[in-house]
Short mmCIF file of C-alpha atoms and ligand atoms in Angstrom, two decimals:
data_model
loop_
_atom_site.label_atom_id
_atom_site.label_comp_id
_atom_site.label_asym_id
_atom_site.label_seq_id
_atom_site.Cartn_x
_atom_site.Cartn_y
_atom_site.Cartn_z
CA UNK A 1 57.72 -16.03 -48.52
CA UNK A 2 61.00 -17.21 -50.03
CA UNK A 3 61.77 -20.90 -49.37
CA UNK A 4 64.05 -23.65 -50.65
CA UNK A 5 62.07 -26.64 -51.83
CA UNK A 6 62.85 -30.12 -52.99
CA UNK A 7 60.76 -32.30 -55.29
CA UNK A 8 63.00 -34.95 -56.66
CA UNK A 9 64.73 -37.43 -54.17
CA UNK A 10 67.11 -38.73 -56.73
CA UNK A 11 68.47 -35.32 -57.54
CA UNK A 12 69.67 -34.72 -53.92
CA UNK A 13 70.86 -31.18 -53.19
CA UNK A 14 71.16 -30.51 -56.91
CA UNK A 15 67.31 -30.53 -56.96
CA UNK A 16 67.02 -27.66 -54.46
CA UNK A 17 65.23 -24.55 -55.73
CA UNK A 18 64.70 -21.11 -54.16
CA UNK A 19 60.99 -20.28 -54.82
CA UNK A 20 58.04 -18.28 -53.53
CA UNK A 21 55.74 -20.15 -51.14
CA UNK A 22 52.71 -19.15 -49.09
CA UNK A 23 53.47 -18.37 -45.49
CA UNK A 24 52.38 -21.31 -43.32
CA UNK A 25 49.35 -20.99 -41.07
CA UNK A 26 49.67 -21.68 -37.37
CA UNK A 27 47.95 -24.97 -36.36
CA UNK A 28 46.88 -25.81 -32.81
CA UNK A 29 49.69 -25.19 -30.26
CA UNK A 30 51.99 -23.84 -32.98
CA UNK A 31 53.99 -20.77 -33.25
CA UNK A 32 55.00 -19.06 -36.47
CA UNK A 33 58.63 -18.17 -36.38
CA UNK A 34 60.22 -15.60 -38.63
CA UNK A 35 63.53 -17.36 -39.24
CA UNK A 36 66.76 -15.47 -38.88
CA UNK A 37 69.07 -18.47 -39.13
CA UNK A 38 68.59 -22.12 -40.11
CA UNK A 39 70.77 -25.13 -39.75
CA UNK A 40 71.10 -27.99 -42.38
CA UNK A 41 72.33 -31.58 -42.02
CA UNK A 42 73.92 -32.93 -45.12
CA UNK A 43 72.10 -36.28 -44.85
CA UNK A 44 68.56 -35.02 -44.51
CA UNK A 45 67.59 -35.36 -48.21
CA UNK A 46 68.09 -39.14 -47.55
CA UNK A 47 65.58 -39.23 -44.76
CA UNK A 48 62.12 -40.53 -45.76
CA UNK A 49 60.47 -37.85 -43.73
CA UNK A 50 61.78 -35.19 -46.11
CA UNK A 51 59.60 -36.86 -48.82
CA UNK A 52 56.49 -38.37 -47.20
CA UNK A 53 54.12 -37.41 -44.36
CA UNK A 54 53.41 -39.62 -41.25
CA UNK A 55 51.13 -41.90 -43.21
CA UNK A 56 53.60 -42.26 -46.10
CA UNK A 57 51.91 -39.85 -48.56
CA UNK A 58 54.10 -37.78 -50.91
CA UNK A 59 54.48 -34.33 -49.29
CA UNK A 60 56.67 -32.75 -52.00
CA UNK A 61 57.47 -29.98 -52.74
CA UNK A 62 58.89 -29.97 -49.28
CA UNK A 63 61.04 -27.48 -47.49
CA UNK A 64 64.16 -29.06 -45.79
CA UNK A 65 65.98 -27.79 -42.76
CA UNK A 66 65.04 -28.59 -39.20
CA UNK A 67 67.04 -26.23 -36.98
CA UNK A 68 66.05 -22.65 -36.55
CA UNK A 69 66.60 -19.42 -34.54
CA UNK A 70 64.25 -16.52 -35.01
CA UNK A 71 61.43 -14.51 -33.66
CA UNK A 72 57.86 -15.55 -32.92
CA UNK A 73 55.38 -13.63 -35.11
CA UNK A 74 52.08 -15.44 -34.39
CA UNK A 75 50.54 -17.99 -32.07
CA UNK A 76 48.25 -20.89 -32.93
CA UNK A 77 44.98 -21.72 -31.24
CA UNK A 78 45.76 -22.70 -27.57
CA UNK A 79 49.45 -21.95 -27.63
CA UNK A 80 50.85 -20.96 -24.23
CA UNK A 81 54.21 -20.01 -22.64
CA UNK A 82 55.59 -18.21 -25.76
CA UNK A 83 54.72 -14.76 -26.92
CA UNK A 84 54.87 -12.72 -30.14
CA UNK A 85 58.23 -10.90 -30.48
CA UNK A 86 60.06 -13.58 -28.37
CA UNK A 87 63.48 -14.85 -29.64
CA UNK A 88 63.49 -18.67 -29.93
CA UNK A 89 65.46 -21.56 -31.26
CA UNK A 90 64.55 -25.19 -31.75
CA UNK A 91 64.06 -28.35 -33.68
CA UNK A 92 61.32 -28.53 -36.37
CA UNK A 93 59.20 -31.63 -36.99
CA UNK A 94 60.82 -34.09 -39.42
CA UNK A 95 57.47 -34.48 -41.37
CA UNK A 96 56.48 -30.82 -41.80
CA UNK A 97 57.91 -28.05 -43.93
CA UNK A 98 61.16 -27.04 -42.45
CA UNK A 99 63.47 -24.02 -41.87
CA UNK A 100 65.15 -23.11 -45.15
CA UNK A 101 62.47 -20.42 -45.46
CA UNK A 102 61.51 -17.01 -44.16
CA UNK A 103 58.88 -18.49 -41.88
CA UNK A 104 58.07 -21.83 -40.27
CA UNK A 105 55.03 -23.20 -38.42
CA UNK A 106 56.27 -25.26 -35.51
CA UNK A 107 54.78 -26.79 -32.33
CA UNK A 108 55.67 -24.40 -29.48
CA UNK A 109 57.00 -27.27 -27.31
CA UNK A 110 59.72 -27.76 -29.95
CA UNK A 111 61.35 -24.45 -29.28
CA UNK A 112 62.98 -22.78 -26.31
CA UNK A 113 63.74 -19.12 -25.56
CA UNK A 114 66.96 -17.85 -27.12
CA UNK A 115 68.73 -15.45 -24.80
CA UNK A 116 69.34 -11.99 -26.23
CA UNK A 117 73.11 -12.37 -26.00
CA UNK A 118 73.19 -15.45 -28.18
CA UNK A 119 73.51 -14.81 -31.94
CA UNK A 120 70.77 -16.36 -34.17
CA UNK A 121 73.49 -18.24 -36.16
CA UNK A 122 74.73 -19.80 -32.93
CA UNK A 123 71.18 -20.66 -31.89
CA UNK A 124 70.47 -22.44 -35.21
CA UNK A 125 73.67 -24.45 -34.94
CA UNK A 126 72.64 -26.11 -31.64
CA UNK A 127 69.44 -28.01 -31.77
CA UNK A 128 70.33 -31.26 -33.72
CA UNK A 129 73.97 -31.54 -32.71
CA UNK A 130 73.41 -30.37 -29.10
CA UNK A 131 70.32 -32.45 -28.37
CA UNK A 132 71.69 -35.47 -30.14
CA UNK A 133 74.82 -35.40 -27.97
CA UNK A 134 72.92 -34.65 -24.76
CA UNK A 135 70.32 -37.45 -25.28
CA UNK A 136 72.91 -40.02 -26.43
CA UNK A 137 75.23 -39.38 -23.53
CA UNK A 138 72.83 -38.74 -20.68
CA UNK A 139 69.43 -40.31 -21.52
CA UNK A 140 70.51 -43.28 -23.60
CA UNK A 141 74.11 -43.78 -22.51
CA UNK A 142 73.55 -42.97 -18.85
CA UNK A 143 77.04 -41.44 -18.64
CA UNK A 144 78.47 -40.70 -15.28
CA UNK A 145 81.70 -39.03 -14.04
CA UNK A 146 84.84 -41.18 -14.29
CA UNK A 147 83.58 -43.21 -17.27
CA UNK A 148 85.31 -43.37 -20.66
CA UNK A 149 83.75 -42.40 -23.98
CA UNK A 150 84.80 -43.27 -27.47
CA UNK A 151 83.46 -40.43 -29.61
CA UNK A 152 83.53 -41.28 -33.32
CA UNK A 153 83.69 -38.42 -35.76
CA UNK A 154 84.77 -36.22 -32.91
CA UNK A 155 85.51 -33.21 -35.23
CA UNK A 156 82.05 -33.27 -36.68
CA UNK A 157 78.86 -31.36 -35.76
CA UNK A 158 77.63 -34.04 -33.34
CA UNK A 159 81.02 -35.22 -32.28
CA UNK A 160 82.32 -31.86 -31.01
CA UNK A 161 79.22 -31.64 -28.81
CA UNK A 162 79.63 -35.15 -27.61
CA UNK A 163 83.18 -34.45 -26.70
CA UNK A 164 82.49 -31.22 -24.77
CA UNK A 165 79.48 -32.45 -22.90
CA UNK A 166 81.18 -35.69 -21.95
CA UNK A 167 84.28 -33.89 -20.70
CA UNK A 168 82.16 -31.49 -18.67
CA UNK A 169 80.34 -34.47 -17.14
CA UNK A 170 83.71 -35.80 -15.96
CA UNK A 171 84.24 -38.48 -18.59
CA UNK A 172 87.56 -39.43 -20.29
CA UNK A 173 87.08 -38.91 -24.07
CA UNK A 174 88.89 -40.58 -26.89
CA UNK A 175 87.94 -38.97 -30.16
CA UNK A 176 88.17 -40.59 -33.59
CA UNK A 177 88.07 -39.35 -37.26
CA UNK A 178 90.49 -38.91 -40.12
CA UNK A 179 94.01 -37.72 -39.67
CA UNK A 180 93.33 -34.02 -40.48
CA UNK A 181 90.60 -34.01 -37.75
CA UNK A 182 93.11 -34.64 -34.92
CA UNK A 183 93.85 -31.04 -33.97
CA UNK A 184 90.16 -30.02 -34.01
CA UNK A 185 89.08 -32.97 -31.96
CA UNK A 186 91.83 -32.23 -29.32
CA UNK A 187 90.89 -28.59 -29.39
CA UNK A 188 87.24 -29.49 -28.59
CA UNK A 189 88.47 -31.40 -25.59
CA UNK A 190 89.30 -34.98 -26.57
CA UNK A 191 92.07 -36.37 -24.45
CA UNK A 192 93.22 -38.76 -27.13
CA UNK A 193 92.58 -39.06 -30.83
CA UNK A 194 92.47 -42.21 -33.03
CA UNK A 195 92.93 -41.88 -36.78
CA UNK A 196 90.43 -44.43 -37.97
CA UNK A 197 92.26 -44.76 -41.39
CA UNK A 198 95.69 -45.40 -39.99
CA UNK A 199 95.48 -46.55 -36.35
CA UNK A 200 93.99 -49.77 -34.95
CA UNK A 201 90.62 -49.14 -33.43
CA UNK A 202 91.09 -52.02 -30.96
CA UNK A 203 94.17 -50.24 -29.49
CA UNK A 204 91.96 -47.87 -27.55
CA UNK A 205 91.01 -50.75 -25.10
CA UNK A 206 87.71 -51.00 -23.34
CA UNK A 207 85.32 -48.04 -22.87
CA UNK A 208 82.09 -47.50 -21.03
CA UNK A 209 80.32 -45.77 -23.93
CA UNK A 210 80.75 -45.65 -27.70
CA UNK A 211 78.96 -42.81 -29.43
CA UNK A 212 78.75 -43.67 -33.07
CA UNK A 213 77.96 -41.27 -35.90
CA UNK A 214 79.67 -43.32 -38.66
CA UNK A 215 78.13 -46.79 -38.69
CA UNK A 216 79.26 -49.68 -40.98
CA UNK A 217 82.52 -51.52 -40.04
CA UNK A 218 83.55 -48.88 -37.55
CA UNK A 219 80.38 -49.51 -35.54
CA UNK A 220 80.64 -53.30 -35.79
CA UNK A 221 84.24 -53.27 -34.47
CA UNK A 222 83.28 -50.89 -31.74
CA UNK A 223 80.85 -53.31 -30.06
CA UNK A 224 83.77 -55.41 -28.82
CA UNK A 225 85.25 -52.40 -27.01
CA UNK A 226 82.32 -51.90 -24.66
CA UNK A 227 82.94 -52.83 -21.02
CA UNK A 228 80.48 -55.02 -19.16
CA UNK A 229 77.44 -52.88 -18.42
CA UNK A 230 78.47 -50.26 -21.04
CA UNK A 231 76.49 -48.87 -23.91
CA UNK A 232 76.89 -48.51 -27.69
CA UNK A 233 74.87 -45.47 -28.74
CA UNK A 234 74.18 -45.11 -32.50
CA UNK A 235 72.62 -42.16 -34.33
CA UNK A 236 73.09 -43.87 -37.71
CA UNK A 237 70.51 -46.60 -37.52
CA UNK A 238 70.06 -49.97 -35.90
CA UNK A 239 73.12 -51.65 -34.45
CA UNK A 240 74.14 -54.80 -36.25
CA UNK A 241 76.70 -56.12 -33.71
CA UNK A 242 75.78 -55.77 -30.13
CA UNK A 243 78.15 -55.56 -27.14
CA UNK A 244 78.57 -58.96 -25.51
CA UNK A 245 77.60 -57.74 -22.07
CA UNK A 246 76.19 -54.25 -22.59
CA UNK A 247 73.41 -52.34 -24.24
CA UNK A 248 72.99 -51.13 -27.71
CA UNK A 249 70.73 -48.13 -28.47
CA UNK A 250 69.91 -46.40 -31.67
CA UNK A 251 67.66 -43.35 -31.54
CA UNK A 252 66.52 -40.29 -33.36
CA UNK A 253 66.94 -36.96 -31.58
CA UNK A 254 63.75 -35.31 -30.22
CA UNK A 255 62.98 -31.72 -29.43
CA UNK A 256 63.19 -30.88 -25.68
CA UNK A 257 62.82 -27.39 -24.34
CA UNK A 258 64.52 -28.04 -21.09
CA UNK A 259 67.54 -29.63 -22.69
CA UNK A 260 67.76 -26.77 -25.21
CA UNK A 261 67.88 -24.44 -22.20
CA UNK A 262 70.71 -26.38 -20.62
CA UNK A 263 72.64 -26.37 -23.91
CA UNK A 264 72.23 -22.62 -24.60
CA UNK A 265 73.22 -21.85 -21.01
CA UNK A 266 76.48 -23.71 -21.51
CA UNK A 267 77.14 -21.67 -24.69
CA UNK A 268 76.50 -18.42 -22.84
CA UNK A 269 78.87 -19.24 -20.01
CA UNK A 270 81.61 -20.66 -22.22
CA UNK A 271 81.33 -24.32 -21.31
CA UNK A 272 80.16 -25.20 -24.81
CA UNK A 273 81.54 -23.91 -28.15
CA UNK A 274 79.70 -24.21 -31.47
CA UNK A 275 81.32 -25.82 -34.52
CA UNK A 276 79.98 -23.66 -37.33
CA UNK A 277 81.85 -24.39 -40.55
CA UNK A 278 80.00 -22.61 -43.34
CA UNK A 279 77.56 -19.73 -43.15
CA UNK A 280 75.61 -18.64 -46.22
CA UNK A 281 72.65 -16.46 -47.11
CA UNK A 282 69.32 -17.86 -48.34
CA UNK A 283 70.10 -16.51 -51.75
CA UNK A 284 73.46 -18.33 -51.91
CA UNK A 285 72.33 -21.48 -50.03
CA UNK A 286 71.54 -23.71 -52.96
CA UNK A 287 75.02 -23.05 -54.42
CA UNK A 288 76.73 -23.52 -50.99
CA UNK A 289 74.95 -26.77 -50.29
CA UNK A 290 75.99 -27.99 -53.71
CA UNK A 291 79.65 -27.19 -53.18
CA UNK A 292 82.03 -29.75 -54.49
CA UNK A 293 84.08 -29.34 -51.37
CA UNK A 294 83.04 -31.37 -48.27
CA UNK A 295 81.44 -28.98 -45.83
CA UNK A 296 83.03 -29.29 -42.32
CA UNK A 297 81.16 -28.53 -39.14
CA UNK A 298 77.67 -27.09 -39.01
CA UNK A 299 76.28 -25.38 -42.04
CA UNK A 300 74.14 -22.27 -41.24
CA UNK A 301 71.91 -20.36 -43.51
CA UNK A 302 71.42 -16.77 -42.46
CA UNK A 303 67.76 -16.26 -43.68
CA UNK A 304 67.64 -12.61 -42.47
CA UNK A 305 70.61 -10.36 -42.47
CA UNK A 306 71.09 -9.47 -38.80
CA UNK A 307 73.02 -6.69 -37.03
CA UNK A 308 75.75 -7.32 -34.54
CA UNK A 309 74.62 -9.40 -31.58
CA UNK A 310 71.34 -10.47 -33.27
N1 NAP B 1 69.67 -40.19 -35.25
C1 NAP B 1 69.78 -38.93 -35.05
O1 NAP B 1 68.93 -38.35 -34.35
C2 NAP B 1 70.86 -38.03 -35.67
C3 NAP B 1 71.09 -36.77 -35.23
C4 NAP B 1 72.11 -36.03 -35.82
C5 NAP B 1 72.98 -36.65 -36.72
N2 NAP B 1 72.66 -37.89 -37.20
C6 NAP B 1 73.54 -38.48 -38.13
O2 NAP B 1 74.79 -38.55 -37.62
C7 NAP B 1 75.80 -38.52 -38.69
C8 NAP B 1 76.82 -37.42 -38.33
O3 NAP B 1 76.23 -36.12 -38.34
P1 NAP B 1 77.12 -34.84 -38.18
O4 NAP B 1 76.15 -33.71 -38.37
O5 NAP B 1 77.90 -34.86 -36.95
O6 NAP B 1 78.04 -35.00 -39.38
P2 NAP B 1 79.55 -34.39 -39.66
O7 NAP B 1 79.56 -33.01 -39.15
O8 NAP B 1 79.85 -34.70 -41.17
O9 NAP B 1 80.48 -35.33 -38.75
C9 NAP B 1 80.79 -36.62 -39.00
C10 NAP B 1 82.32 -36.74 -38.78
O10 NAP B 1 82.76 -38.13 -38.88
C11 NAP B 1 83.84 -38.19 -39.76
N3 NAP B 1 83.69 -39.54 -40.47
C12 NAP B 1 82.68 -39.97 -41.15
N4 NAP B 1 82.95 -41.15 -41.74
C13 NAP B 1 84.23 -41.45 -41.30
C14 NAP B 1 85.16 -42.59 -41.47
N5 NAP B 1 84.71 -43.64 -42.19
N6 NAP B 1 86.36 -42.52 -40.94
C15 NAP B 1 86.75 -41.41 -40.24
N7 NAP B 1 86.01 -40.32 -40.03
C16 NAP B 1 84.71 -40.37 -40.48
C17 NAP B 1 83.64 -37.09 -40.74
O11 NAP B 1 84.76 -36.74 -41.44
P3 NAP B 1 84.67 -36.30 -42.96
O12 NAP B 1 83.94 -35.02 -43.03
O13 NAP B 1 86.08 -36.19 -43.46
O14 NAP B 1 83.94 -37.42 -43.70
C18 NAP B 1 83.11 -35.91 -39.78
O15 NAP B 1 84.24 -35.30 -39.12
C19 NAP B 1 75.06 -38.21 -39.98
O16 NAP B 1 74.88 -39.43 -40.67
C20 NAP B 1 73.67 -37.71 -39.43
O17 NAP B 1 72.68 -38.01 -40.31
C21 NAP B 1 71.61 -38.60 -36.69
#
């Protein structure tokens, strides 16, 4: 099969190569998925799991990419619930070969059915950003109707999902970002926008939940904005400054079939819009991922050319 591999951590995306690799075998409880579309997060070549396995051994050359939408072509020993020919989407294991490839071996529990009316590119755009927003808001942040959310990076891949899901849950959302992000953040449902480079963060007042995708000084200053009993949720590593009278949680997103089902249902009925910025083919992916321009929104690699509605 054709796959993009990386072998040199220091080289970053410049070290990506499109090569021939053997198709992966299905392990216990796996499915093999023929990938139609894959999602890529720009920071993943910095993650240790791209380079080493769970006991710390070098696992290069490794195939990056952790979001997929495609069709099941084989079942591993003991695999239940899914069947060959089924459309699925999901979140691949951080420590295994990923989704910038024609096939992936993935534990069946990490994928969910992809309804026939949802495009593969849309399916591949949802797992990381959708699940991260869902888990940060509802599991870790315990968001309820009437609360307020400060959504940092509100025009980004995760931030647009955070904004939409929080609004749907009945929260008041203040989005942040850079000045050119204002219109997009408001378009995705933020009620207010704060330009982090020109406005004063502290002017937003107190909020119940801060959802941080930026870190550094922005995160440190956000801790003081948390109301008593509120939560600072970080997806960019451990929180250095904790709220005086609230919780701080940092987490890494996990696959969850039921949550994927909730998310895709919202896309189908129009409650959730995707934020796909760049779409490329597998052949052009290395060049696209090495673009000198900052890629905005989700980056999707269409691994198999698909017809309309597929
Ligand atoms: N722990 C987890 O499970 C998990 C899951 C998903 C994502 N993440 C992490 O979350 C981060 C965001 O991911 P993403 O996919 O949403 O990225 P993204 O699409 O690039 O979104 C980030 C947004 O924040 C903005 N931003 C970043 N730094 C800023 C600053 N200093 N001032 C103002 N705006 C700023 C970006 O604007 P510009 O594009 O102009 O910089 C962009 O709009 C990444 O570091 C990713 O690795 C973690």
